[in-house]
Amino acid sequence: MIIKCLALALFVWPVPAVAQQDVHIAYLGLADDAYYDAQPGYTGLSLRDRKRPIDGARLAVKSARTLGRAMGVQIFLDEHILPDGSDMLAAATDLANDGVFAILLDLPAQDMDSVIASPYKMPTLFNIRHVDDRYRGADCAPALLHTIPSRAMLTDALAQYLRYQNWTRVLVLHGADPDDAAETITVQNSAAKFGLRIVGDREFTLSNDPRQRDLNNILLMTRQESYDVVWLIDAVGEFGRYVPYAIAEPRLVVGAEGLIARAWHWTWERNGAPQLNQRFRRLANRDMESEDWAAWAAVQALVSAIAASKAITPQAVGDELRSADLSVDLYKGVRGNFRNWDGQLRQPILLGTHNAVIASAPLDGFEHHADRLDTLGFDQPETDCLLAQ
Amino acid sequence: MHFSADRSEFYVACADDDQIAIYSTAELTLLRRIRSVPAPETFDLHPDGRRLIVSNEEDATASVYDVESGEFLTDYETGEEPEGVQVTADGRLVFVASEAANLVHVIDLEADEVVADILVDTRPRRFALTPDQTELWVSAEVAGIVDIIDVATLKLVGDILFTPTGLRREQVTPVDIVMTADGTRAFVALGRANRVAVVDVATRSVIDYVLVGKRAWGLQLSADESRLFVANGLSDDLTVINTQSLEAITSIPVGLVPYGILIDDH
């Protein structure tokens, strides 16, 4: 530690004798990405209001100005929002050849898959959007780091809370969306991991057809078993929003409604979070969402790596990003760094309602031989990622 | 909070109201306010007794005010979230920690500019200067250590890692540091570790850890240095430590989320 600190201590005079090195970070996205479209229900109301998280990245670059000055580095965020049909792999390769230090990937799954499968040497690719566990497992890639938590981390966090509260009998309700199928498997894994008992698992359908009452009548679906809590899995959200207070038993709903696991919360009060939330609000005029935080954390991690790196090159900084000694302030009270078996950023997960954080996982009492944060998500012995790290 | 030079008044930084409130120490009444001070977080009083150097948490600046007239004198650009402010005894240099940028900025008041930005460990918060003014200690909250800077060369010369038994590194979040007047001992509030570390300054080694309340943040020594007071942010109380025996004597309930302590005992 001390040797590293001595190497880092800079004595910078404010005269322009210091050579400024330029560091470029690319943000790669698709212009008419359906992911950001409003999602009107049959009444025309939209339940979804996703904003491109580039504001998070912009905030981190802005905040790093002074540190950049002290390091002799000027950081640029280059925004590449490309039209429909663009070859994202070609675009990413061009960026790599231009010497960018990292690419933040805000791409649909198909484009993401083609970029991370690149045969060319890539700078660090940051996954700031996809929670799918496969990107940390069988579909991992050497250049890929994830700042958004995996689905497994989110369901593990909620499962820890249920275990902690002793609400161990769980009724699962899930929809027919492919994301719901993936999440159901993850929920089952988390339940097994933390000793919860899934007493029932019902699929629901958005319909009013009385012949399908077994699939659409909330009372009927929730009065057959005894349970402590309902775990709702509903990526679309149209059915799920009617579940709380409508179930047969006076029980809480968690998962997609009620108590929700997130990477970030606009009301998080600890660890300096109000300052980050206020800075984001001033820049973007809206609350910071989990994806905004993930984009912010990617740039934050890169800046921390630059500060700690011996040389300021994409390769050296990329190595520093993967170092166990990396210390990123995530504003969640821990030193963040990346798991060396799957490139996932270790981080606490916030369990919150619409306007408060009720708990932060890992909960007190959940232990681990090396790092308590690794009780969330895929631990080293469980990983399907076969890269030799 | 700070006393005025003659201790007849004390100043309180009110970050949400963008002002510094000034009270009479004897009467505990409000005397006046310095208004339009952007989000003052921490501040230090210059040895001249007139200038207040304030860190403006939301604006990435440190600003200087005349405490008598309330006049804004000047400001300096810092990294994001400046917190700790420390003036040297000769009044020439001011150190400002910028939490988000992991920097200690060195402001030369005579030259009227920032003359150095020292990269330290993650999330630097508060300072203590050794009485001989040769070493500047700064707590790095997220890194769990105290960094030591040599004031003459403005270089990092050492650090202290806190390792209370049974606690993981991430559970140790040092914030406030106080030193005895003779410079032999330092006390460091260890935040989430719920303890205060007792440090031998010369050897930079931890002598003891004293268990206090939840999230130990603010520290203050009594005038005779026989007692150390600890503000426990998350148990809403104050712990009193006997500095001879290094034992916690008692904890006293106070108001909501106590932060800092000022003692009128001269």
Short mmCIF file of C-alpha atoms in Angstrom, two decimals, chain A:
data_model
loop_
_atom_site.label_atom_id
_atom_site.label_comp_id
_atom_site.label_asym_id
_atom_site.label_seq_id
_atom_site.Cartn_x
_atom_site.Cartn_y
_atom_site.Cartn_z
CA MET A 1 0.00 0.00 0.00
CA ILE A 2 2.65 2.55 1.02
CA ILE A 3 4.84 1.87 -1.98
CA LYS A 4 1.89 2.27 -4.29
CA CYS A 5 0.98 5.52 -2.54
CA LEU A 6 4.50 6.90 -2.90
CA ALA A 7 4.42 6.08 -6.56
CA LEU A 8 1.12 7.86 -6.94
CA ALA A 9 1.82 11.07 -5.05
CA LEU A 10 1.92 13.88 -7.57
CA PHE A 11 3.09 17.40 -7.03
CA VAL A 12 1.39 19.43 -9.70
CA TRP A 13 2.08 23.10 -10.27
CA PRO A 14 -0.74 25.02 -11.93
CA VAL A 15 1.46 26.23 -14.77
CA PRO A 16 0.88 24.49 -18.12
CA ALA A 17 4.12 22.55 -17.93
CA VAL A 18 2.32 19.26 -17.33
CA ALA A 19 1.67 17.25 -20.47
CA GLN A 20 -1.99 16.41 -20.72
CA GLN A 21 -2.78 12.96 -21.98
CA ASP A 22 -6.15 12.34 -23.57
CA VAL A 23 -8.20 9.34 -22.48
CA HIS A 24 -11.24 8.49 -24.56
CA ILE A 25 -14.14 6.42 -23.31
CA ALA A 26 -16.73 5.35 -25.89
CA TYR A 27 -20.45 4.93 -25.29
CA LEU A 28 -21.98 2.61 -27.87
CA GLY A 29 -25.73 2.47 -28.36
CA LEU A 30 -28.47 1.91 -30.90
CA ALA A 31 -30.50 4.91 -32.00
CA ASP A 32 -34.01 3.46 -32.12
CA ASP A 33 -33.50 0.90 -29.46
CA ALA A 34 -36.87 -0.63 -28.58
CA TYR A 35 -35.58 -1.03 -25.05
CA TYR A 36 -36.11 2.69 -24.50
CA ASP A 37 -39.49 2.89 -26.15
CA ALA A 38 -42.54 3.66 -24.11
CA GLN A 39 -44.51 0.49 -23.53
CA PRO A 40 -48.16 1.42 -23.86
CA GLY A 41 -50.70 -0.93 -22.34
CA TYR A 42 -54.08 -1.34 -23.99
CA THR A 43 -55.29 1.92 -22.44
CA GLY A 44 -52.36 3.81 -23.92
CA LEU A 45 -50.68 4.34 -20.54
CA SER A 46 -47.01 3.52 -20.41
CA LEU A 47 -45.75 1.72 -17.35
CA ARG A 48 -42.20 2.06 -18.45
CA ASP A 49 -40.04 5.15 -18.69
CA ARG A 50 -36.52 3.99 -19.42
CA LYS A 51 -33.92 6.60 -20.12
CA ARG A 52 -30.61 5.92 -21.77
CA PRO A 53 -28.05 5.80 -18.94
CA ILE A 54 -25.50 7.92 -20.73
CA ASP A 55 -26.21 10.66 -18.17
CA GLY A 56 -24.55 8.48 -15.55
CA ALA A 57 -21.41 8.25 -17.63
CA ARG A 58 -21.46 12.00 -18.32
CA LEU A 59 -21.71 12.71 -14.58
CA ALA A 60 -18.70 10.54 -13.77
CA VAL A 61 -16.59 12.20 -16.47
CA LYS A 62 -17.58 15.64 -15.20
CA SER A 63 -16.78 14.71 -11.60
CA ALA A 64 -13.38 13.36 -12.59
CA ARG A 65 -12.19 16.66 -14.00
CA THR A 66 -10.18 17.75 -10.98
CA LEU A 67 -8.64 14.35 -10.43
CA GLY A 68 -7.81 14.23 -14.12
CA ARG A 69 -6.04 17.57 -13.82
CA ALA A 70 -3.99 16.22 -10.93
CA MET A 71 -3.04 13.12 -12.93
CA GLY A 72 -2.22 14.99 -16.11
CA VAL A 73 -5.07 13.29 -17.91
CA GLN A 74 -8.07 14.69 -19.78
CA ILE A 75 -11.02 12.33 -20.03
CA PHE A 76 -13.48 12.43 -22.92
CA LEU A 77 -16.78 10.57 -23.29
CA ASP A 78 -17.44 9.92 -26.99
CA GLU A 79 -21.06 9.15 -27.65
CA HIS A 80 -21.73 6.76 -30.53
CA ILE A 81 -25.47 6.24 -30.90
CA LEU A 82 -25.64 4.45 -34.23
CA PRO A 83 -28.63 4.02 -36.54
CA ASP A 84 -30.63 0.83 -36.88
CA GLY A 85 -28.87 -1.88 -38.86
CA SER A 86 -25.36 -0.66 -38.04
CA ASP A 87 -22.65 -3.25 -37.68
CA MET A 88 -21.84 -2.88 -34.00
CA LEU A 89 -18.92 -5.27 -34.13
CA ALA A 90 -17.31 -3.16 -36.87
CA ALA A 91 -18.01 0.00 -34.89
CA ALA A 92 -16.46 -1.48 -31.76
CA THR A 93 -13.44 -2.67 -33.68
CA ASP A 94 -12.93 0.81 -35.13
CA LEU A 95 -13.09 2.26 -31.63
CA ALA A 96 -10.55 -0.27 -30.44
CA ASN A 97 -8.22 0.72 -33.28
CA ASP A 98 -8.69 4.37 -32.33
CA GLY A 99 -7.22 3.58 -28.91
CA VAL A 100 -10.27 4.08 -26.66
CA PHE A 101 -9.67 2.95 -23.11
CA ALA A 102 -13.12 1.39 -22.69
CA ILE A 103 -16.45 0.97 -24.43
CA LEU A 104 -19.68 1.22 -22.44
CA LEU A 105 -22.11 -1.18 -24.14
CA ASP A 106 -25.73 -0.03 -24.27
CA LEU A 107 -26.82 -2.59 -26.90
CA PRO A 108 -29.63 -5.07 -27.43
CA ALA A 109 -28.64 -8.66 -26.68
CA GLN A 110 -27.94 -9.62 -30.29
CA ASP A 111 -25.52 -6.74 -30.86
CA MET A 112 -23.98 -7.30 -27.45
CA ASP A 113 -23.33 -10.94 -28.32
CA SER A 114 -21.59 -10.03 -31.59
CA VAL A 115 -19.37 -7.38 -29.98
CA ILE A 116 -18.21 -9.49 -27.06
CA ALA A 117 -17.50 -12.43 -29.35
CA SER A 118 -15.08 -10.28 -31.32
CA PRO A 119 -12.00 -12.10 -32.57
CA TYR A 120 -10.03 -8.85 -32.29
CA LYS A 121 -8.30 -7.55 -29.20
CA MET A 122 -10.73 -5.22 -27.48
CA PRO A 123 -10.25 -2.60 -24.80
CA THR A 124 -12.34 -3.11 -21.66
CA LEU A 125 -16.01 -3.60 -22.56
CA PHE A 126 -18.40 -2.56 -19.81
CA ASN A 127 -21.80 -4.22 -19.52
CA ILE A 128 -23.95 -1.48 -18.02
CA ARG A 129 -27.34 -2.91 -18.98
CA HIS A 130 -27.84 -6.67 -19.10
CA VAL A 131 -28.60 -8.58 -15.91
CA ASP A 132 -28.69 -11.96 -17.67
CA ASP A 133 -26.58 -14.47 -15.83
CA ARG A 134 -25.28 -15.99 -19.07
CA TYR A 135 -22.96 -13.03 -19.64
CA ARG A 136 -21.26 -13.89 -16.35
CA GLY A 137 -21.33 -17.59 -17.16
CA ALA A 138 -21.15 -19.46 -20.42
CA ASP A 139 -21.20 -16.25 -22.49
CA CYS A 140 -18.49 -14.42 -20.59
CA ALA A 141 -15.71 -12.73 -22.58
CA PRO A 142 -12.15 -11.74 -21.68
CA ALA A 143 -12.66 -8.01 -22.23
CA LEU A 144 -16.08 -7.90 -20.56
CA LEU A 145 -16.66 -6.37 -17.12
CA HIS A 146 -20.11 -5.88 -15.59
CA THR A 147 -21.11 -2.97 -13.40
CA ILE A 148 -24.83 -3.72 -13.48
CA PRO A 149 -25.54 -6.56 -11.02
CA SER A 150 -26.48 -9.97 -12.35
CA ARG A 151 -29.97 -11.40 -11.98
CA ALA A 152 -28.53 -13.90 -9.53
CA MET A 153 -27.17 -11.10 -7.31
CA LEU A 154 -30.55 -9.39 -7.24
CA THR A 155 -32.51 -12.53 -6.36
CA ASP A 156 -29.85 -13.60 -3.83
CA ALA A 157 -30.19 -10.22 -2.12
CA LEU A 158 -33.96 -10.61 -1.79
CA ALA A 159 -33.61 -14.23 -0.71
CA GLN A 160 -31.17 -13.18 2.02
CA TYR A 161 -33.70 -10.66 3.29
CA LEU A 162 -36.49 -13.25 3.38
CA ARG A 163 -34.19 -15.62 5.24
CA TYR A 164 -33.18 -12.85 7.65
CA GLN A 165 -36.83 -12.05 8.35
CA ASN A 166 -37.71 -15.73 8.61
CA TRP A 167 -40.30 -15.43 5.83
CA THR A 168 -39.20 -18.73 4.40
CA ARG A 169 -42.34 -20.10 2.72
CA VAL A 170 -42.53 -18.46 -0.68
CA LEU A 171 -45.29 -18.51 -3.30
CA VAL A 172 -43.90 -17.63 -6.71
CA LEU A 173 -46.05 -15.98 -9.38
CA HIS A 174 -44.48 -15.58 -12.81
CA GLY A 175 -45.52 -14.42 -16.26
CA ALA A 176 -44.87 -15.90 -19.69
CA ASP A 177 -42.16 -13.47 -20.80
CA PRO A 178 -38.81 -15.15 -21.60
CA ASP A 179 -37.20 -12.92 -18.96
CA ASP A 180 -39.70 -14.32 -16.47
CA ALA A 181 -38.58 -17.86 -17.30
CA ALA A 182 -34.94 -16.92 -16.73
CA GLU A 183 -35.78 -15.15 -13.50
CA THR A 184 -37.83 -18.08 -12.18
CA ILE A 185 -34.80 -20.33 -12.47
CA THR A 186 -32.65 -17.74 -10.70
CA VAL A 187 -35.22 -17.39 -7.93
CA GLN A 188 -35.28 -21.15 -7.47
CA ASN A 189 -31.48 -21.16 -7.17
CA SER A 190 -31.52 -18.33 -4.65
CA ALA A 191 -34.22 -20.03 -2.61
CA ALA A 192 -32.21 -23.24 -2.49
CA LYS A 193 -29.05 -21.32 -1.62
CA PHE A 194 -30.57 -19.58 1.37
CA GLY A 195 -32.93 -22.26 2.60
CA LEU A 196 -36.27 -20.86 1.51
CA ARG A 197 -39.10 -23.19 0.59
CA ILE A 198 -41.03 -22.50 -2.60
CA VAL A 199 -44.48 -23.78 -1.65
CA GLY A 200 -46.03 -23.09 -5.05
CA ASP A 201 -45.20 -21.68 -8.45
CA ARG A 202 -48.05 -20.28 -10.56
CA GLU A 203 -47.92 -18.87 -14.07
CA PHE A 204 -50.25 -15.94 -14.67
CA THR A 205 -51.73 -14.60 -17.88
CA LEU A 206 -52.98 -11.12 -18.58
CA SER A 207 -56.57 -11.94 -19.45
CA ASN A 208 -60.14 -11.57 -18.24
CA ASP A 209 -61.35 -14.84 -19.71
CA PRO A 210 -63.19 -16.73 -16.95
CA ARG A 211 -62.28 -20.01 -18.64
CA GLN A 212 -58.67 -19.16 -17.82
CA ARG A 213 -59.40 -18.17 -14.24
CA ASP A 214 -56.67 -20.46 -12.97
CA LEU A 215 -54.21 -18.27 -14.79
CA ASN A 216 -55.65 -14.80 -14.26
CA ASN A 217 -57.64 -14.73 -11.02
CA ILE A 218 -55.31 -13.53 -8.30
CA LEU A 219 -57.49 -14.77 -5.43
CA LEU A 220 -57.77 -18.23 -6.88
CA MET A 221 -54.06 -18.38 -7.59
CA THR A 222 -53.09 -17.40 -4.08
CA ARG A 223 -55.43 -19.35 -1.80
CA GLN A 224 -54.24 -22.91 -2.19
CA GLU A 225 -51.06 -22.91 -0.12
CA SER A 226 -49.84 -21.40 3.10
CA TYR A 227 -47.03 -18.96 2.50
CA ASP A 228 -45.17 -16.11 4.20
CA VAL A 229 -44.57 -13.97 1.15
CA VAL A 230 -45.40 -13.79 -2.56
CA TRP A 231 -42.42 -13.49 -4.89
CA LEU A 232 -43.65 -11.83 -8.06
CA ILE A 233 -41.72 -12.31 -11.31
CA ASP A 234 -43.07 -9.99 -13.98
CA ALA A 235 -40.76 -8.27 -16.45
CA VAL A 236 -43.64 -6.61 -18.31
CA GLY A 237 -45.44 -5.42 -15.20
CA GLU A 238 -48.98 -5.13 -16.42
CA PHE A 239 -50.38 -8.02 -14.41
CA GLY A 240 -48.04 -7.71 -11.46
CA ARG A 241 -49.07 -4.19 -10.52
CA TYR A 242 -52.46 -5.55 -9.46
CA VAL A 243 -51.11 -8.27 -7.20
CA PRO A 244 -50.24 -6.38 -3.99
CA TYR A 245 -53.31 -6.20 -1.68
CA ALA A 246 -55.27 -8.48 -4.01
CA ILE A 247 -53.88 -11.82 -2.87
CA ALA A 248 -55.91 -14.15 -0.68
CA GLU A 249 -53.70 -13.89 2.39
CA PRO A 250 -52.50 -10.70 4.11
CA ARG A 251 -48.94 -11.19 2.91
CA LEU A 252 -46.31 -8.94 1.40
CA VAL A 253 -45.31 -9.03 -2.24
CA VAL A 254 -41.63 -8.87 -3.21
CA GLY A 255 -39.72 -9.15 -6.47
CA ALA A 256 -41.25 -7.07 -9.25
CA GLU A 257 -43.51 -5.10 -6.89
CA GLY A 258 -43.30 -4.09 -3.24
CA LEU A 259 -39.76 -4.78 -2.03
CA ILE A 260 -37.52 -4.62 -5.10
CA ALA A 261 -33.80 -5.41 -5.39
CA ARG A 262 -31.85 -2.71 -7.21
CA ALA A 263 -28.30 -1.61 -7.82
CA TRP A 264 -29.22 1.95 -6.77
CA HIS A 265 -32.03 3.92 -5.15
CA TRP A 266 -32.80 7.60 -5.42
CA THR A 267 -33.34 7.87 -1.66
CA TRP A 268 -30.23 5.97 -0.47
CA GLU A 269 -29.06 8.08 2.48
CA ARG A 270 -25.72 6.60 3.43
CA ASN A 271 -22.17 6.53 2.15
CA GLY A 272 -22.36 9.93 0.47
CA ALA A 273 -25.25 8.83 -1.77
CA PRO A 274 -27.31 12.02 -1.36
CA GLN A 275 -24.44 13.99 -2.91
CA LEU A 276 -24.29 11.64 -5.89
CA ASN A 277 -28.07 11.69 -6.30
CA GLN A 278 -28.13 15.48 -6.13
CA ARG A 279 -25.31 15.85 -8.65
CA PHE A 280 -27.13 13.49 -11.01
CA ARG A 281 -30.39 15.36 -10.59
CA ARG A 282 -28.71 18.66 -11.42
CA LEU A 283 -27.18 17.18 -14.56
CA ALA A 284 -30.06 15.02 -15.84
CA ASN A 285 -33.14 16.56 -14.24
CA ARG A 286 -34.45 13.19 -13.06
CA ASP A 287 -33.72 10.56 -10.40
CA MET A 288 -30.72 8.29 -10.79
CA GLU A 289 -31.81 4.77 -11.74
CA SER A 290 -29.84 1.53 -11.41
CA GLU A 291 -28.69 1.66 -15.04
CA ASP A 292 -27.54 5.27 -14.66
CA TRP A 293 -25.56 4.20 -11.62
CA ALA A 294 -24.06 1.27 -13.55
CA ALA A 295 -22.86 3.60 -16.33
CA TRP A 296 -21.54 6.00 -13.68
CA ALA A 297 -19.77 3.14 -11.88
CA ALA A 298 -18.08 1.99 -15.09
CA VAL A 299 -16.47 5.39 -15.64
CA GLN A 300 -15.75 5.71 -11.90
CA ALA A 301 -13.95 2.35 -11.96
CA LEU A 302 -11.95 3.38 -15.02
CA VAL A 303 -10.88 6.65 -13.39
CA SER A 304 -9.81 4.78 -10.24
CA ALA A 305 -7.84 2.37 -12.39
CA ILE A 306 -6.12 5.23 -14.22
CA ALA A 307 -5.15 6.77 -10.88
CA ALA A 308 -3.61 3.50 -9.76
CA SER A 309 -2.05 2.46 -13.05
CA LYS A 310 1.66 2.55 -13.74
CA ALA A 311 1.19 3.56 -17.35
CA ILE A 312 -1.73 5.30 -18.98
CA THR A 313 -2.49 2.91 -21.82
CA PRO A 314 -5.66 0.89 -22.46
CA GLN A 315 -3.78 -2.32 -21.67
CA ALA A 316 -2.22 -1.17 -18.41
CA VAL A 317 -5.43 0.44 -17.23
CA GLY A 318 -7.36 -2.68 -18.23
CA ASP A 319 -5.03 -4.79 -16.08
CA GLU A 320 -5.44 -2.40 -13.16
CA LEU A 321 -9.25 -2.64 -13.49
CA ARG A 322 -8.99 -6.38 -12.92
CA SER A 323 -6.61 -6.08 -9.98
CA ALA A 324 -7.73 -7.30 -6.57
CA ASP A 325 -6.30 -4.07 -5.14
CA LEU A 326 -8.58 -1.84 -7.18
CA SER A 327 -10.56 0.42 -4.87
CA VAL A 328 -13.60 2.10 -6.41
CA ASP A 329 -15.87 4.25 -4.27
CA LEU A 330 -19.33 3.02 -5.27
CA TYR A 331 -21.18 5.26 -2.80
CA LYS A 332 -22.54 2.08 -1.26
CA GLY A 333 -20.01 1.92 1.56
CA VAL A 334 -17.52 -0.60 0.19
CA ARG A 335 -14.38 -0.63 -1.95
CA GLY A 336 -15.56 -1.93 -5.28
CA ASN A 337 -13.53 -4.27 -7.42
CA PHE A 338 -14.22 -6.91 -10.06
CA ARG A 339 -14.46 -10.66 -9.52
CA ASN A 340 -11.61 -12.34 -11.32
CA TRP A 341 -13.68 -15.36 -12.35
CA ASP A 342 -16.43 -13.57 -14.25
CA GLY A 343 -15.69 -9.85 -14.36
CA GLN A 344 -18.67 -8.87 -12.18
CA LEU A 345 -18.38 -5.75 -10.03
CA ARG A 346 -18.80 -6.72 -6.39
CA GLN A 347 -21.39 -4.47 -4.77
CA PRO A 348 -24.10 -4.25 -2.12
CA ILE A 349 -27.68 -4.55 -3.44
CA LEU A 350 -30.34 -2.16 -2.16
CA LEU A 351 -33.74 -3.60 -1.25
CA GLY A 352 -36.31 -0.85 -1.45
CA THR A 353 -39.88 0.25 -1.94
CA HIS A 354 -40.81 3.11 -4.21
CA ASN A 355 -39.51 5.69 -1.74
CA ALA A 356 -37.24 4.03 0.83
CA VAL A 357 -34.41 1.55 1.13
CA ILE A 358 -35.44 -1.06 3.69
CA ALA A 359 -32.22 -3.06 3.74
CA SER A 360 -28.89 -3.42 2.01
CA ALA A 361 -27.56 -6.86 1.09
CA PRO A 362 -25.44 -8.70 2.10
CA LEU A 363 -27.48 -8.73 5.31
CA ASP A 364 -25.84 -9.00 8.71
CA GLY A 365 -25.07 -12.57 9.56
CA PHE A 366 -24.39 -13.90 6.07
CA GLU A 367 -20.73 -14.83 6.08
CA HIS A 368 -18.13 -15.80 3.51
CA HIS A 369 -14.58 -17.09 3.81
CA ALA A 370 -13.12 -14.32 1.65
CA ASP A 371 -15.50 -11.46 0.90
CA ARG A 372 -19.09 -11.12 2.17
CA LEU A 373 -20.08 -9.43 -1.08
CA ASP A 374 -19.51 -12.79 -2.77
CA THR A 375 -22.54 -14.23 -0.99
CA LEU A 376 -24.45 -12.45 -3.76
CA GLY A 377 -24.35 -13.90 -7.26
CA PHE A 378 -22.12 -16.62 -8.62
CA ASP A 379 -19.18 -17.42 -6.40
CA GLN A 380 -15.94 -18.81 -7.78
CA PRO A 381 -16.70 -22.53 -7.37
CA GLU A 382 -20.10 -22.10 -9.06
CA THR A 383 -19.09 -20.14 -12.13
CA ASP A 384 -19.72 -21.34 -15.67
CA CYS A 385 -17.23 -18.82 -17.06
CA LEU A 386 -14.29 -20.84 -18.32
CA LEU A 387 -11.82 -18.05 -19.04
CA ALA A 388 -8.47 -18.53 -17.35
CA GLN A 389 -8.37 -15.27 -15.37
#
